[in-house]
Coordinates of C-alpha atoms in Angstrom, one line a residue:
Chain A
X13 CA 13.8 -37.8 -12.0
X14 CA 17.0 -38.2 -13.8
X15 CA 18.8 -35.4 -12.2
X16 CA 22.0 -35.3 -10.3
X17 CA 21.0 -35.9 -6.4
X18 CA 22.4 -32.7 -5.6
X19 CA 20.7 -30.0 -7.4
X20 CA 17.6 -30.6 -4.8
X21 CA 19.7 -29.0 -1.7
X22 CA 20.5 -25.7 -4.2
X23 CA 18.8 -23.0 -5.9
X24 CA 19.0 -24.6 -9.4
X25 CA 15.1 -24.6 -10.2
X26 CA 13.3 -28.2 -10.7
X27 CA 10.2 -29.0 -12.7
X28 CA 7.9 -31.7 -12.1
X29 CA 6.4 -32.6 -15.8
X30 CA 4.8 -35.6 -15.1
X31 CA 2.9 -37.7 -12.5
X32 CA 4.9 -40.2 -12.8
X33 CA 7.5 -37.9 -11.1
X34 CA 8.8 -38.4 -7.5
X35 CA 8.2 -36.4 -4.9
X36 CA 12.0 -34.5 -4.8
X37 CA 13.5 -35.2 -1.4
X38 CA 14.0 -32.5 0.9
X39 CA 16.1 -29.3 0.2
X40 CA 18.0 -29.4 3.4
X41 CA 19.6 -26.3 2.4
X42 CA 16.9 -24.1 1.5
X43 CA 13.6 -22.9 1.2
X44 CA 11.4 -24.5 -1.2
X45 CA 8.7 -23.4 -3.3
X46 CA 6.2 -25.7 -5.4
X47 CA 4.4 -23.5 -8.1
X48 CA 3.3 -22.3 -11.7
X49 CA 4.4 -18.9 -13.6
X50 CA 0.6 -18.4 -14.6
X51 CA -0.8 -18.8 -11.0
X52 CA -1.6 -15.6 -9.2
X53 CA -1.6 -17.0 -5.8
X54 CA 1.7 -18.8 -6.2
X55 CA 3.0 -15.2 -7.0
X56 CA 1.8 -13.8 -3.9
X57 CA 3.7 -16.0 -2.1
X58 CA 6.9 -15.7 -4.2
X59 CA 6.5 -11.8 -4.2
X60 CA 6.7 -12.0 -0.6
X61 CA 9.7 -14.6 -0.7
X62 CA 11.4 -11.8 -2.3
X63 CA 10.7 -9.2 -0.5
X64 CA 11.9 -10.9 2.5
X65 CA 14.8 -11.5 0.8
X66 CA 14.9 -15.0 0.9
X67 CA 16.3 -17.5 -1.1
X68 CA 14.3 -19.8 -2.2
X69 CA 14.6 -23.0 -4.8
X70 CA 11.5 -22.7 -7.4
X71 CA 9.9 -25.7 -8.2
X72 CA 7.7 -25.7 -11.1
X73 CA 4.3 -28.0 -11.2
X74 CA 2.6 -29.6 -14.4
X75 CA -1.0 -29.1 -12.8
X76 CA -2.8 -30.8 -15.7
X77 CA -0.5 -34.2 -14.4
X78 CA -0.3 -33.6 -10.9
X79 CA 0.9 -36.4 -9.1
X80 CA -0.4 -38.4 -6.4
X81 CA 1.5 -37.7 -3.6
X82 CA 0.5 -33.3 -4.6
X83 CA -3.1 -34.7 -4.0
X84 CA -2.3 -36.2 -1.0
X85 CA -0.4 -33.5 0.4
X86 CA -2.4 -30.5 -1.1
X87 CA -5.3 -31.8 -2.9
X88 CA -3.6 -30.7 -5.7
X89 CA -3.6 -26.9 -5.2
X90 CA -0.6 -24.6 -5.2
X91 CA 1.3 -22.7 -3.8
X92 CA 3.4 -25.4 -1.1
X93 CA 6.8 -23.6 0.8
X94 CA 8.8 -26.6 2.1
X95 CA 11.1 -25.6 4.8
X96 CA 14.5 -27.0 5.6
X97 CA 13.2 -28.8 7.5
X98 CA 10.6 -30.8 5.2
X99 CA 7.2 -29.4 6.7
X100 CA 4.6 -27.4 4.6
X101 CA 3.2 -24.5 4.6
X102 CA 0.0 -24.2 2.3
X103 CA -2.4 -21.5 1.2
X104 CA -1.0 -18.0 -0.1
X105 CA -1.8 -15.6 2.9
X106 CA -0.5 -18.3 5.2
X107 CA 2.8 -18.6 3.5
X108 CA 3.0 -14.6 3.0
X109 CA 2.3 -14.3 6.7
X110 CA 4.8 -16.9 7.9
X111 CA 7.5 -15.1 5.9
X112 CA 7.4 -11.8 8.1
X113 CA 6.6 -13.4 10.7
X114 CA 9.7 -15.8 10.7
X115 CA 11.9 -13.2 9.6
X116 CA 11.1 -10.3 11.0
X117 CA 14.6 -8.7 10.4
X118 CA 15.2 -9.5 7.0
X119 CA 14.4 -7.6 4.2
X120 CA 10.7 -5.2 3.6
X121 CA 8.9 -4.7 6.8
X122 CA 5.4 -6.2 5.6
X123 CA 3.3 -5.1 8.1
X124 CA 2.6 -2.5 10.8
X125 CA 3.6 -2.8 14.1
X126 CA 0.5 -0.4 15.6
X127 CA -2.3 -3.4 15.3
X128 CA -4.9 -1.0 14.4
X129 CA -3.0 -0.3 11.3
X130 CA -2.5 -3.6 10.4
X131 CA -6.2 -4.4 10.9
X132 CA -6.4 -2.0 8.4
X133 CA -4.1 -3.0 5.6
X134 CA -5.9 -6.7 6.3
X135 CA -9.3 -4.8 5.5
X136 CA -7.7 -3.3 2.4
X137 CA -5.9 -6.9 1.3
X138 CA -10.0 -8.1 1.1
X139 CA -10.9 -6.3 -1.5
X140 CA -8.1 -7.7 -4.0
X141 CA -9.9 -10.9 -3.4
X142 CA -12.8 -9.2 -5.9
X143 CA -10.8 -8.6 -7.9
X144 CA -9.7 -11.8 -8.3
X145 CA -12.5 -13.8 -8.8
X146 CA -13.7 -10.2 -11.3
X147 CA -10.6 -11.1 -13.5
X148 CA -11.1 -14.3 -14.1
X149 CA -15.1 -13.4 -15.4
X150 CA -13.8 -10.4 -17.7
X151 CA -11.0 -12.3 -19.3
X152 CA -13.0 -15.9 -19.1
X153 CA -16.1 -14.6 -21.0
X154 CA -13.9 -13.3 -23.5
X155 CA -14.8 -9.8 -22.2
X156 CA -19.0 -10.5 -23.2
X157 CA -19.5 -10.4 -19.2
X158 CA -21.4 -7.8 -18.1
X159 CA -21.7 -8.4 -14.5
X160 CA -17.9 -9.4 -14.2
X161 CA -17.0 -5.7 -16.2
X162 CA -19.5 -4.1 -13.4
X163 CA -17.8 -5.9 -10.3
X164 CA -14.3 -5.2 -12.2
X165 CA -14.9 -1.4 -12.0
X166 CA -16.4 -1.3 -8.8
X167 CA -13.5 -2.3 -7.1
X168 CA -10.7 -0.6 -9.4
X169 CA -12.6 2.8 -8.5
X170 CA -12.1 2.1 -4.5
X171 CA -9.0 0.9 -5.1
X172 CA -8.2 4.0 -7.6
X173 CA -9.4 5.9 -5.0
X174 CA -7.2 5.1 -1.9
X175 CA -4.0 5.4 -4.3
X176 CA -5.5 8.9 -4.3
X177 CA -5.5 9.8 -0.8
X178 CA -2.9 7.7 -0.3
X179 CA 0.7 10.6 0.6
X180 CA 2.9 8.3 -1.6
X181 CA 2.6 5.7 -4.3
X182 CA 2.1 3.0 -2.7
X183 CA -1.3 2.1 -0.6
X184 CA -1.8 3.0 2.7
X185 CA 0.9 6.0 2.6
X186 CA 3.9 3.6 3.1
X187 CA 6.9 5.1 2.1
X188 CA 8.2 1.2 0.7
X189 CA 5.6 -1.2 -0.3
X190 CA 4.0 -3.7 2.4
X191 CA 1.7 -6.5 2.5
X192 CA -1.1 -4.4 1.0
X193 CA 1.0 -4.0 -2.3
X194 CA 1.9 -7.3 -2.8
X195 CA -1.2 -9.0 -1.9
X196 CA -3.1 -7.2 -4.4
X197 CA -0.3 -6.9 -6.8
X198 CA -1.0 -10.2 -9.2
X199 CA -4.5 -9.9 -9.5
X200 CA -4.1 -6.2 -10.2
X201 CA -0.9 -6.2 -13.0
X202 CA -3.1 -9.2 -14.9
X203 CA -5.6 -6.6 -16.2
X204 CA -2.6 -4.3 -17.0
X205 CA -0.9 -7.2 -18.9
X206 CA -4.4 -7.5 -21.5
X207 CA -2.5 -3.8 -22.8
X208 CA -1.0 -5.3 -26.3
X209 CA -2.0 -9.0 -25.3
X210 CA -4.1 -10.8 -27.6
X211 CA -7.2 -9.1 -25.6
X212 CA -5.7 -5.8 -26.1
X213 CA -9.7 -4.9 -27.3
X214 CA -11.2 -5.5 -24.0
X215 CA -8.6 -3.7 -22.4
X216 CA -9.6 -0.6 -24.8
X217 CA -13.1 -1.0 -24.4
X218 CA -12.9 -1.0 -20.2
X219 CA -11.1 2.1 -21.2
X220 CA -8.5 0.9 -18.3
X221 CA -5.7 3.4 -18.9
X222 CA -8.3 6.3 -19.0
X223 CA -9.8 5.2 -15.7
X224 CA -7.0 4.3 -13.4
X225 CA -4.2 6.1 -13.7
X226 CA -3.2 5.8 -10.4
X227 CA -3.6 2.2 -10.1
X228 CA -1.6 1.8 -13.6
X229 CA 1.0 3.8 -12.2
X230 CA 1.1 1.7 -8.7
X231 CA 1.6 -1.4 -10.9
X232 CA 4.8 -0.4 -13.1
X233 CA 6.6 1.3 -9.9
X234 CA 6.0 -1.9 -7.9
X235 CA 7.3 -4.2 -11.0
X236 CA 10.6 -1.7 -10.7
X237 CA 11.0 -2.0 -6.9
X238 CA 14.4 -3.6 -6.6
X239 CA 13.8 -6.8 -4.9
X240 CA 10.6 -7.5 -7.5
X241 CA 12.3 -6.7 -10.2
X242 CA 15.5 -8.7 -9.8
X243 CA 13.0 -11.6 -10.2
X244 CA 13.9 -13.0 -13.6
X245 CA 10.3 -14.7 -12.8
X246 CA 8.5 -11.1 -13.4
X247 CA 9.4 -11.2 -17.4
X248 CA 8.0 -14.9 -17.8
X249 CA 5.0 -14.4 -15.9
X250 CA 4.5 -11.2 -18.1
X251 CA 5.4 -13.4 -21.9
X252 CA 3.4 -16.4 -20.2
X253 CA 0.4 -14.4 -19.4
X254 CA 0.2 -13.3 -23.2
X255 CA 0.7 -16.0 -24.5
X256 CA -2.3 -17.4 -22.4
X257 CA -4.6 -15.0 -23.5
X258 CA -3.7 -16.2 -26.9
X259 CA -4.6 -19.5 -26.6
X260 CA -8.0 -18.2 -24.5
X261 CA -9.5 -16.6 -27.5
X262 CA -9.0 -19.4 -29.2
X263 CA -11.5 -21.5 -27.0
X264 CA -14.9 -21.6 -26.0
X265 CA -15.8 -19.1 -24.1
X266 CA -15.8 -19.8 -20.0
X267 CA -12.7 -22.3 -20.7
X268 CA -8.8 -22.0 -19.1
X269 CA -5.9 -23.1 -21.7
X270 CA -4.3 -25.9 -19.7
X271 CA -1.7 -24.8 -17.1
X272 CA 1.2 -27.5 -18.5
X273 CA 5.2 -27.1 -18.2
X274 CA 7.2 -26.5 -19.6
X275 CA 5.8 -23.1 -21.3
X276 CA 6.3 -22.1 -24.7
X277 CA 8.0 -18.6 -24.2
Chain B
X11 CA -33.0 6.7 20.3
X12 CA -35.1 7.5 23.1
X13 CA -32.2 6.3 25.9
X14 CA -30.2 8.1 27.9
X15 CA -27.3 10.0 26.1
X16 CA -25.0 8.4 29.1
X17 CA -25.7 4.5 28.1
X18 CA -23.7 5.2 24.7
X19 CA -20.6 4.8 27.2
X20 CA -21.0 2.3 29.4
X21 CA -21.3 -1.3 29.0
X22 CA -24.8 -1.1 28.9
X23 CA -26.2 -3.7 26.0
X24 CA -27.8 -1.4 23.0
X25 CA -30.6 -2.2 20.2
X26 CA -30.6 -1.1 17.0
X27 CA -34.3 -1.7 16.1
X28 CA -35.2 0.2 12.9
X29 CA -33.5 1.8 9.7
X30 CA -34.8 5.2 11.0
X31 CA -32.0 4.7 14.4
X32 CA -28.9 6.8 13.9
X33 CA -25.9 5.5 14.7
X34 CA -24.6 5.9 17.8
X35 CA -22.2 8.1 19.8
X36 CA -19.1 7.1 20.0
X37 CA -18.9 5.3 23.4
X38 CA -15.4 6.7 24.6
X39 CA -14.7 4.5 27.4
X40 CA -15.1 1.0 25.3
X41 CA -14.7 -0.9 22.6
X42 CA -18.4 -1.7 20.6
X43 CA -19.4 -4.8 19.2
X44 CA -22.2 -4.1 16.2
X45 CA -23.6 -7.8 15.9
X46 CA -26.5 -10.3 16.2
X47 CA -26.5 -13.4 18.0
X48 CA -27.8 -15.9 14.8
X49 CA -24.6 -15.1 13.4
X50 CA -21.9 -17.2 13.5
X51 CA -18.9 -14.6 12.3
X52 CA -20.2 -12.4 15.0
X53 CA -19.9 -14.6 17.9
X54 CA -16.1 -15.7 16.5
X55 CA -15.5 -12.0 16.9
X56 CA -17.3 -11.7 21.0
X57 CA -15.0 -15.3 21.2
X58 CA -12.3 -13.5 20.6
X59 CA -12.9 -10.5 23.1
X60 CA -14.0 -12.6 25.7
X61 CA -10.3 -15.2 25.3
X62 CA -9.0 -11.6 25.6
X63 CA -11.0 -10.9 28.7
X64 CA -11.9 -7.2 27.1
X65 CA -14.8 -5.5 28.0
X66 CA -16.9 -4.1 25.7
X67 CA -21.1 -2.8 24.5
X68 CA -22.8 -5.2 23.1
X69 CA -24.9 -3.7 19.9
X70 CA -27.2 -6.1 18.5
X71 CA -28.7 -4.9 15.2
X72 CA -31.9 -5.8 13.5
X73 CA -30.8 -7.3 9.7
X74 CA -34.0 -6.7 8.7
X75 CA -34.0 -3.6 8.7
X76 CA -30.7 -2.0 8.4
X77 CA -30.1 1.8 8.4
X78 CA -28.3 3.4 5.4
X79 CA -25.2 4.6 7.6
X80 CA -24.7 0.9 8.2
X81 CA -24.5 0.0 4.2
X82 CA -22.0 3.1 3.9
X83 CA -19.7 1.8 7.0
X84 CA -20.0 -1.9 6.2
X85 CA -22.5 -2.9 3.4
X86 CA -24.8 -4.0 5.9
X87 CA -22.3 -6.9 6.9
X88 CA -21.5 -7.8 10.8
X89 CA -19.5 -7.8 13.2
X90 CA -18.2 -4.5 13.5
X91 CA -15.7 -3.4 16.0
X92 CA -15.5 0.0 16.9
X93 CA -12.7 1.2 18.7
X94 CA -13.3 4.0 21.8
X95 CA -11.2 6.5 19.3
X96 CA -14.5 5.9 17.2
X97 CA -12.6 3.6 14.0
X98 CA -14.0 0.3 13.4
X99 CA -12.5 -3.1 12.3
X100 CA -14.7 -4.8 9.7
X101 CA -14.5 -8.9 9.5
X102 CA -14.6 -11.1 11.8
X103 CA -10.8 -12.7 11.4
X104 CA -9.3 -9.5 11.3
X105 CA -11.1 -8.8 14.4
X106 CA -9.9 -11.5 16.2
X107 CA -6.3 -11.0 14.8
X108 CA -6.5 -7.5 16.1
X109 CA -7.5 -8.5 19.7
X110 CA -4.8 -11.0 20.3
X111 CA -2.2 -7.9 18.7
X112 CA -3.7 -5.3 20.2
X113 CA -3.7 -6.8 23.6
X114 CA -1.0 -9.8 23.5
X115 CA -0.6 -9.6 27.7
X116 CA -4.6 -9.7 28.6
X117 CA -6.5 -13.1 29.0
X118 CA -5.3 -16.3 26.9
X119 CA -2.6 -16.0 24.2
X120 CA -4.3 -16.9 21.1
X121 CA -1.5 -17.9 18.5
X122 CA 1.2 -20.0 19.0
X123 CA 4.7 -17.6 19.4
X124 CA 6.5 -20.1 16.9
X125 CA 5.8 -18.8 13.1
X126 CA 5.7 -22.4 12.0
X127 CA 3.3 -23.5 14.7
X128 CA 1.0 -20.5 13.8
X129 CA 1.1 -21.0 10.2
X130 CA 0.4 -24.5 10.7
X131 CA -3.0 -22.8 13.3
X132 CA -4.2 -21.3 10.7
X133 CA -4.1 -24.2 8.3
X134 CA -6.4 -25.9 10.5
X135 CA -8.6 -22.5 10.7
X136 CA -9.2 -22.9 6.5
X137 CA -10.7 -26.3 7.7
X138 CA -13.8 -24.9 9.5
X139 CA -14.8 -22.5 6.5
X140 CA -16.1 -25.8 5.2
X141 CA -17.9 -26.3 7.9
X142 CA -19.6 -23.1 7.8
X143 CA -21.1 -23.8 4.4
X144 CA -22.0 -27.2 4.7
X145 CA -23.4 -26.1 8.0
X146 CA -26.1 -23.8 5.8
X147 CA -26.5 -25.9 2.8
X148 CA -27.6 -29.0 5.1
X149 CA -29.6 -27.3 7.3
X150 CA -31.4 -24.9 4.8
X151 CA -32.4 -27.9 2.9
X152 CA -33.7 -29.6 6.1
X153 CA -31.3 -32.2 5.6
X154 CA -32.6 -33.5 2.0
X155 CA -29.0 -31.6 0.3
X156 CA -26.8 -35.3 -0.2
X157 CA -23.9 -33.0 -1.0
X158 CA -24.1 -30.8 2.1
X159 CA -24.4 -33.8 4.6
X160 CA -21.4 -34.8 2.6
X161 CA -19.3 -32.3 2.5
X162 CA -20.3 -31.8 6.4
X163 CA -19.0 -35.5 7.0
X164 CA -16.0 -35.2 5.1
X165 CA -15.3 -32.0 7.3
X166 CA -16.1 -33.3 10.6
X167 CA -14.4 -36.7 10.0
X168 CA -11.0 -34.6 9.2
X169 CA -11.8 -32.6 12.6
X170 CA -12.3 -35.5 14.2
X171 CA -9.1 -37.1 13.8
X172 CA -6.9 -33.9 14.3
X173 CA -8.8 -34.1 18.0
X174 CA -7.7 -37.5 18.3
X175 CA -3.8 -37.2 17.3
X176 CA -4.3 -34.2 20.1
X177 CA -2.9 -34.7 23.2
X178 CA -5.1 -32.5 24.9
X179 CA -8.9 -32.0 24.3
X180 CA -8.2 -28.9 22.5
X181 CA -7.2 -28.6 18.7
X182 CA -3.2 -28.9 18.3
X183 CA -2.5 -30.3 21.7
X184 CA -2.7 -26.8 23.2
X185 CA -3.1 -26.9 27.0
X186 CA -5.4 -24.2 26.7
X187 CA -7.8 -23.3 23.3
X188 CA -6.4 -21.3 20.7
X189 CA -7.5 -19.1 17.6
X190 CA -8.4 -22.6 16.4
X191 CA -10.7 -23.5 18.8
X192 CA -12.3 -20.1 18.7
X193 CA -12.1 -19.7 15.2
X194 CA -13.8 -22.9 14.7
X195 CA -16.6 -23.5 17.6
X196 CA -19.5 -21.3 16.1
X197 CA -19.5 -23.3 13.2
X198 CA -18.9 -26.9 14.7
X199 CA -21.0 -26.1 17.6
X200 CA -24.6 -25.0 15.3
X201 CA -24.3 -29.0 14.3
X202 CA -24.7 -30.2 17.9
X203 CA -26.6 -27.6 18.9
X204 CA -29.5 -29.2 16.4
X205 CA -30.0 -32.2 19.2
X206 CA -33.2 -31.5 20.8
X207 CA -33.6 -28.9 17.8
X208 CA -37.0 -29.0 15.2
X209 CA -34.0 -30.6 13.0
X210 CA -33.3 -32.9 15.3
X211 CA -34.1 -35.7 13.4
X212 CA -31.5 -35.0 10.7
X213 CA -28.8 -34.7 13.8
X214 CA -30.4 -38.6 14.4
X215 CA -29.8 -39.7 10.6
X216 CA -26.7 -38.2 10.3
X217 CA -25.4 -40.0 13.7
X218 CA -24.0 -36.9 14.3
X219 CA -22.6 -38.1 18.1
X220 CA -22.1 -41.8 17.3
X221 CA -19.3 -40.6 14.9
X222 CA -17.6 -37.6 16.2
X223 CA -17.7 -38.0 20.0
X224 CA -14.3 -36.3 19.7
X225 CA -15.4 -33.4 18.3
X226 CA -18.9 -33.2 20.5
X227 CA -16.9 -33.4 23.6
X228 CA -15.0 -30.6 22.4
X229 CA -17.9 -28.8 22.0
X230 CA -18.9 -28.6 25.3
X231 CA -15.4 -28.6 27.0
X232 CA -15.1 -25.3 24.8
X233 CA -18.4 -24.0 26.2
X234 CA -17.5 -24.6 29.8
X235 CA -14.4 -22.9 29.5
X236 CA -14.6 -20.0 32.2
X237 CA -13.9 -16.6 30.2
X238 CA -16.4 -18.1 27.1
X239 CA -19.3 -19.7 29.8
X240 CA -19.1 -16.6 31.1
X241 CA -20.8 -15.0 28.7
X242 CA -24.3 -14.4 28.9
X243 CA -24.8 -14.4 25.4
X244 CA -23.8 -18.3 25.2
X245 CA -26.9 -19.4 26.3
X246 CA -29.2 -17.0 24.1
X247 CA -27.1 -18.5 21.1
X248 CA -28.0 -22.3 21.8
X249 CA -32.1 -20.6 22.5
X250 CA -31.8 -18.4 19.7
X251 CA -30.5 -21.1 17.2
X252 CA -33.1 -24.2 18.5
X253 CA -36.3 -21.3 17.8
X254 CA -34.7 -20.4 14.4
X255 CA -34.5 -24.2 13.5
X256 CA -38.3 -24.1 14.6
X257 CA -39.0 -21.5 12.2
X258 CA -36.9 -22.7 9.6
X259 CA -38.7 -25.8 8.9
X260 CA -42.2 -24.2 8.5
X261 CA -40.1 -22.4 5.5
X262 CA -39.4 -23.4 1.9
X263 CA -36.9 -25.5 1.3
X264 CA -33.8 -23.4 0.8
X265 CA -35.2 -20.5 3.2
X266 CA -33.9 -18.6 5.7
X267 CA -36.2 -17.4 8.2
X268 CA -35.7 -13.3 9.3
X269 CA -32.7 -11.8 11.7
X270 CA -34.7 -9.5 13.3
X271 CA -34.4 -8.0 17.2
X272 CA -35.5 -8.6 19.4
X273 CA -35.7 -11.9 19.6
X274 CA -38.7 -14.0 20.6
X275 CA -36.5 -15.9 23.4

């Protein structure tokens, strides 16, 4: 990379383009996180960066020229916390986890201390995962997925429905947000983001608004809690999302627009 | 059921033969364990309360022929947990999360206290979900699936070398097995456990102990640990698995023979 030596101990964020880039040398300084803007998963892990308060330097990955040593070190996949002290920490849920765990005293408690609750709120994080893999059918096929529509619904209902009984407006009556929220939070908001996208029609057809209310409501109040919101991430993610679905419908059905850097936004 | 009302709360193992048996009492004095012993995410789960030294009712339930109340608590899936207050813990890594939280003081201490070092536990524990579908494709295909065997290779080798790096004969150099080793040895163990097996001439062509010795010693160091040899049930597992294999192989290719109770043993 032709940048100064020092911006990789700050906050200033990096961007590896190529794969003929370098491997940047270890922020001694601070936390480091390897992602993309469109990736749900490396979202997950920053959402809970943030809500930890921590301060992190955000490194943004080409992943159609990933470079060797990303192979070598994560088979390619994303997202990768660096510590201080060089080692990683890979897969979503484990980095999520490690951030309460390691700083249990700093910002949003993320999970209950009673470990029957906790059990629970890991029973509810489970069914984001269908949602998930449901998104990616709906939005994928173009909307012309039947089966992905059905699995869709299924799981917006239950989860529609625990917003209903749950005393507050986030899950599992928490008066603040916890792990439960933010797990679920980028697979859920993706479905809201189709509203005025370029798939705007399949968000009309699924009648979305109509049908979760609750959940739609859960997903702009979380967007404005303070430490999410002060992400300057959560408008790009947002513009970049769109702007994917616009290049979606313009391919064959059942293929991803490449996940390059940087974006147009 | 026909039993006596006082067996729902004692340790007393239960049956649950038929779709027509309710479900039930709550047994007050301790916790349940809904299960079967083919199944590998159920005996994670009894791993985990035996590490913990926890008592608890064995309930072994006939797959076959599951009982609507089952579907509404759980889909059908096992292991359940269900606590003496009568609420249940579905999955069988949340299970064993909940048992090292929920009793941190009682039998071995299951995650490392370091956040790194238990991030770095659970990396390993993504590992062995490989394992567990490998473990199915090779063996449902009665060892014809090239991919399965190697996928299961590619696994295993990986496995093999973390034990060797080890300093002890446990994963991550522990002095005494973690999550890791729990989390891991259903699926690792169904491998060896085809020696002698009606597959046991793909556990030949595979030269399944020629290249992992590591990993087979493991195996049985794990099973003679006290609190897991214990167990009654680890000897119906290995019997239970070989008759299955015998089964299997008079089924089509891609088959899996019945998980009924009881068991012809």
């Amino acid at each position: 990379m032709e940048q100064n030596k020092d911006i990789f101990q700050t906050l200033q964020p990096l961007q590896i383009l190529d794969k003929t880039y370098e491997r940047p040398p270890i922020n001694k300084n601070f936390l480091r996180l390897y992602g993309h803007h469109l990736c749900p998963y490396v979202e997950k892990a920053r959402l809970a960066l943030l809500a930890k308060n921590l301060a992190y330097q955000d490194v943004q990955v080409n992943l159609e020229r990933r470079a060797k040593w990303h192979y070598l070190l994560n088979e390619g996949f994303l997202p990768i916390l660096e510590t201080p002290q060089g080692n990683t920490i890979l897969e979503s849920r484990i980095i999520m986890d490690y951030a309460e765990e390691a700083f249990p005293k700093e910002g949003v408690k993320l999970y209950s201390s009673d470990p029957e609750e906790k059990a629970y709120q890991q029973m509810i994080m489970k069914f984001f995962d269908d949602v998930a893999s449901a998104m990616f059918e709906v939005v994928l096929s173009h909307g012309t997925s039947k089966a992905g529509a059905q699995k869709l619904h299924k799981v917006f209902s239950r989860l529609e429905a625990l917003l209903k009984q749950s005393s507050t407006q986030f899950f599992n009556s928490q008066d603040k947000y916890t792990m439960v929220d933010i797990f679920g939070l980028p697979h859920v908001s993706r479905i809201f983001y189709l509203k005025d996208s370029a798939l705007n029609f399949l968000y009309e057809e699924e009648k979305i608004e109509e049908k979760y209310p609750k959940l739609r409501q859960w997903v702009y109040h979380m967007r404005a809690q303070p430490e999410i919101c002060q992400e300057k991430g959560g408008v790009i993610i947002i513009k970049a999302f769109q702007l994917w679905t616009e290049e979606l419908i313009t391919l064959p059905k059942g293929t991803k627009p490449p996940l390059r850097i940087p974006m147009k936004l």
